[in-house]
XYZ file of C-alpha atoms in Angstrom:
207
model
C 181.745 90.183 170.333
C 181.648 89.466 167.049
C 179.139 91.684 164.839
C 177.616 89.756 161.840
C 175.549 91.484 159.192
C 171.892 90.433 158.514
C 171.511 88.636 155.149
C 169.425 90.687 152.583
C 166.253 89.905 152.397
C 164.802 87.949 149.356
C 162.880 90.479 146.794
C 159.428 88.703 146.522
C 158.264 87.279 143.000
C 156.365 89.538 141.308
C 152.512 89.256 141.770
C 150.973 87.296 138.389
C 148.942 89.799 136.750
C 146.101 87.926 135.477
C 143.671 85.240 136.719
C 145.381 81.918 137.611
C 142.150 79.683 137.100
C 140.677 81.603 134.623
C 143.885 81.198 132.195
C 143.816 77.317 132.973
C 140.710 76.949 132.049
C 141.068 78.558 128.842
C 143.926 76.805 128.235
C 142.100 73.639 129.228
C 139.231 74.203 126.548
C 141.927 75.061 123.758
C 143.721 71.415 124.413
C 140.316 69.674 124.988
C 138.950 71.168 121.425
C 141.946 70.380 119.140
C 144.131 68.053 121.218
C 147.514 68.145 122.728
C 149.572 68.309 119.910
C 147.542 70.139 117.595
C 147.346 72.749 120.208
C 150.173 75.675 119.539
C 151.618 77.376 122.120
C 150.191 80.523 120.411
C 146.926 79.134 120.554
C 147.379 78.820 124.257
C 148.450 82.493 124.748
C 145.740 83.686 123.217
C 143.142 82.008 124.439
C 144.248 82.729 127.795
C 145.179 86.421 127.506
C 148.649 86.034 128.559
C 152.438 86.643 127.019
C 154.854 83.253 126.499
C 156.859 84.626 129.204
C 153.845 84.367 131.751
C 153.033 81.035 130.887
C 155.533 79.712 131.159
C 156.462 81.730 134.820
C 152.668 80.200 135.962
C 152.790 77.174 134.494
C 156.090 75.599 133.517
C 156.044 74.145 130.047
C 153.536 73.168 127.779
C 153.469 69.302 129.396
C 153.066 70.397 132.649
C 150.171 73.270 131.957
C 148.375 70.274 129.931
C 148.308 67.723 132.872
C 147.474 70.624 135.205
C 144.605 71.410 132.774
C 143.657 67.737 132.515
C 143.540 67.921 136.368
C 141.436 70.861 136.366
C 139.034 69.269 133.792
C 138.733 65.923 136.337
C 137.704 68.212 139.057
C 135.196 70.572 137.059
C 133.680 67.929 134.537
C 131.895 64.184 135.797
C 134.326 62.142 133.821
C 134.798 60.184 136.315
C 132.477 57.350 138.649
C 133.151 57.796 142.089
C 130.354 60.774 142.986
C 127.629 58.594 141.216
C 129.235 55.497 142.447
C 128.339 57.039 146.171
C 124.825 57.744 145.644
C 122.269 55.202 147.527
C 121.668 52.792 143.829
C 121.533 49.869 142.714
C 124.654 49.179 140.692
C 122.991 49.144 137.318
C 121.321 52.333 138.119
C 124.880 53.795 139.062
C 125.847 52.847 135.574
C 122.324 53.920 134.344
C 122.852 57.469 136.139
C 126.604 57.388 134.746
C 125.886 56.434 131.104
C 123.071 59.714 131.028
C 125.747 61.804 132.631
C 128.239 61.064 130.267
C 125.464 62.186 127.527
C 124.624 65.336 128.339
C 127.933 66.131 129.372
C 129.138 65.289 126.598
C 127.001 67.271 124.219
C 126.768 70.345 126.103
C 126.810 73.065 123.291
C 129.171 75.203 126.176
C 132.103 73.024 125.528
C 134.091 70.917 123.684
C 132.399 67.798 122.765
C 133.120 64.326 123.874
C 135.517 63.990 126.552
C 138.996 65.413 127.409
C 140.795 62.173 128.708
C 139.403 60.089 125.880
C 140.188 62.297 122.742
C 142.960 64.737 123.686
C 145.825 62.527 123.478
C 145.175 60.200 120.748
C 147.500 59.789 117.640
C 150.706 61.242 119.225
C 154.039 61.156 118.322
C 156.877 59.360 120.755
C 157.251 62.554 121.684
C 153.924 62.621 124.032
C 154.312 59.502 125.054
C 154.606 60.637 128.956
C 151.327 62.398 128.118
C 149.399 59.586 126.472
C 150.414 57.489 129.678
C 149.275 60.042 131.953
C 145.626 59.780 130.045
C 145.567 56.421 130.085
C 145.951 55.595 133.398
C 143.221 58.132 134.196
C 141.120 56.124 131.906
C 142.153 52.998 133.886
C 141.368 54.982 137.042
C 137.593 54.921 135.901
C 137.285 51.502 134.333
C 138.809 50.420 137.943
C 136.227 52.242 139.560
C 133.023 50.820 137.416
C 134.745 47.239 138.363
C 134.790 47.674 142.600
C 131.055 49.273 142.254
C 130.110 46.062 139.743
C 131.930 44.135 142.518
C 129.809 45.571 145.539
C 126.388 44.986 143.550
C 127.459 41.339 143.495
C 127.351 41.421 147.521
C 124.341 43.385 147.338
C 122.439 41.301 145.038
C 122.530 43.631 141.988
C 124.534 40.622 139.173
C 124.702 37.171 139.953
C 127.738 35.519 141.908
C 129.792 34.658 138.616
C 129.243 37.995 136.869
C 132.507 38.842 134.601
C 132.532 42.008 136.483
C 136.174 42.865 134.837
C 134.802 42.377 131.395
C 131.311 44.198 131.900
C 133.294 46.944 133.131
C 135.395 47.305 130.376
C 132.254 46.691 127.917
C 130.674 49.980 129.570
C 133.942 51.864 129.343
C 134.508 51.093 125.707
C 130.333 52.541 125.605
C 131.906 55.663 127.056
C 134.458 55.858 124.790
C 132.329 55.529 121.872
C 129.978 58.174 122.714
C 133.112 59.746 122.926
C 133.723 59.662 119.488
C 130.524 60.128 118.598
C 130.101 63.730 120.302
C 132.753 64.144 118.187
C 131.649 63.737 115.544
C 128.900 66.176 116.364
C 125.915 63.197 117.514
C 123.028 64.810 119.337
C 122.227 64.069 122.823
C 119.129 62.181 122.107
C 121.651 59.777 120.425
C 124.315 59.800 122.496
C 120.974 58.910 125.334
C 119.964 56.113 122.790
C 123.223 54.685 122.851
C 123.678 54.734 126.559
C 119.931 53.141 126.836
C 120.781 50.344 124.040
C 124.443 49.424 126.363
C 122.039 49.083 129.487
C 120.271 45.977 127.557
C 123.167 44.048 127.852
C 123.001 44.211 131.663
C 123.061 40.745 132.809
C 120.190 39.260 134.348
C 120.899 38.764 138.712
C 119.479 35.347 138.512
């Protein structure tokens, strides 16, 4: 009988050396402070302790770590609807609950201000263009979700029959956006609250 030889067996990768998640959120706070292409690949190393080489072993290119961190930001921060959207409300307290959210979020002294999927992408070159698309269909993502919860306090009462429930939505996304901005541009949470309050006036009457 034949003999055949065993084939040898596969080294295994070496072990990374530092903190997956701890490094991705560090790199995550560097591209939500000063944006994705503003953002240096040596400003990503350092905040997150770790050599070129290593980054890019752990996390592919600089692309792919910045949707992994944008990822990572979705599941950490409440950018988006769909936990409030879940709670037992009303729909205009859903948006109510959402529009304080965003606030304090948003001005949280702990973090970068305003919000990653708004501001990190804006003002790109061609180059980012995969990037910017990325963002904005995120952004869609949430202005979708605002629409099916304005949709469901229709059935339940909440806005009358022949509510514009496409354009309210995007009227309180383009509030979010704003405040946004304004975080930005350093506005205190009592006015990012104000703001939030002021949008909930234009809440159309159920009747």
């Amino acid at each position: 009988m034949e003999m055949t030889q065993d084939k040898p067996r596969k080294k295994p990768g070496r072990p990374l050396s530092f903190d997956r998640e701890h490094a991705l959120e560090s790199a995550m706070l560097v591209f939500w402070r000063y944006g994705y292409e503003a953002t240096s690949l040596n400003d990503l190393t350092s905040a997150m302790g770790i050599t070129p080489p290593s980054l890019y072993t752990a996390f592919g290119d600089k692309e792919r770590l910045f949707l992994e961190a944008v990822e990572y930001y979705l599941e950490k921060k409440p950018c988006f609807f769909a936990s409030i959207a879940a709670e037992a409300l009303t729909a205009k307290e859903s948006i109510r609950s959402y529009l304080e959210v965003i606030a304090v979020s948003q001005s949280d002294p702990n973090q970068p201000p305003g919000c990653m999927v708004v501001t990190s992408a804006t003002n790109c070159t061609a180059a980012s263009s995969h990037v910017q698309e990325v963002l904005a269909d995120y952004r869609k993502q949430m202005e979708s979700g605002i629409k099916v919860r304005l949709d469901r306090g229709i059935t339940e009462g909440d806005l009358a029959a022949d509510t514009d429930t496409a354009a309210l939505a995007s009227f309180f996304v383009t509030v979010i956006h704003g405040m946004s901005t304004q975080a930005r541009d350093n506005a205190s949470r009592e006015k990012l609250l104000a703001i939030g309050a002021q949008a909930m006036r234009a809440w159309p009457d159920p009747v």
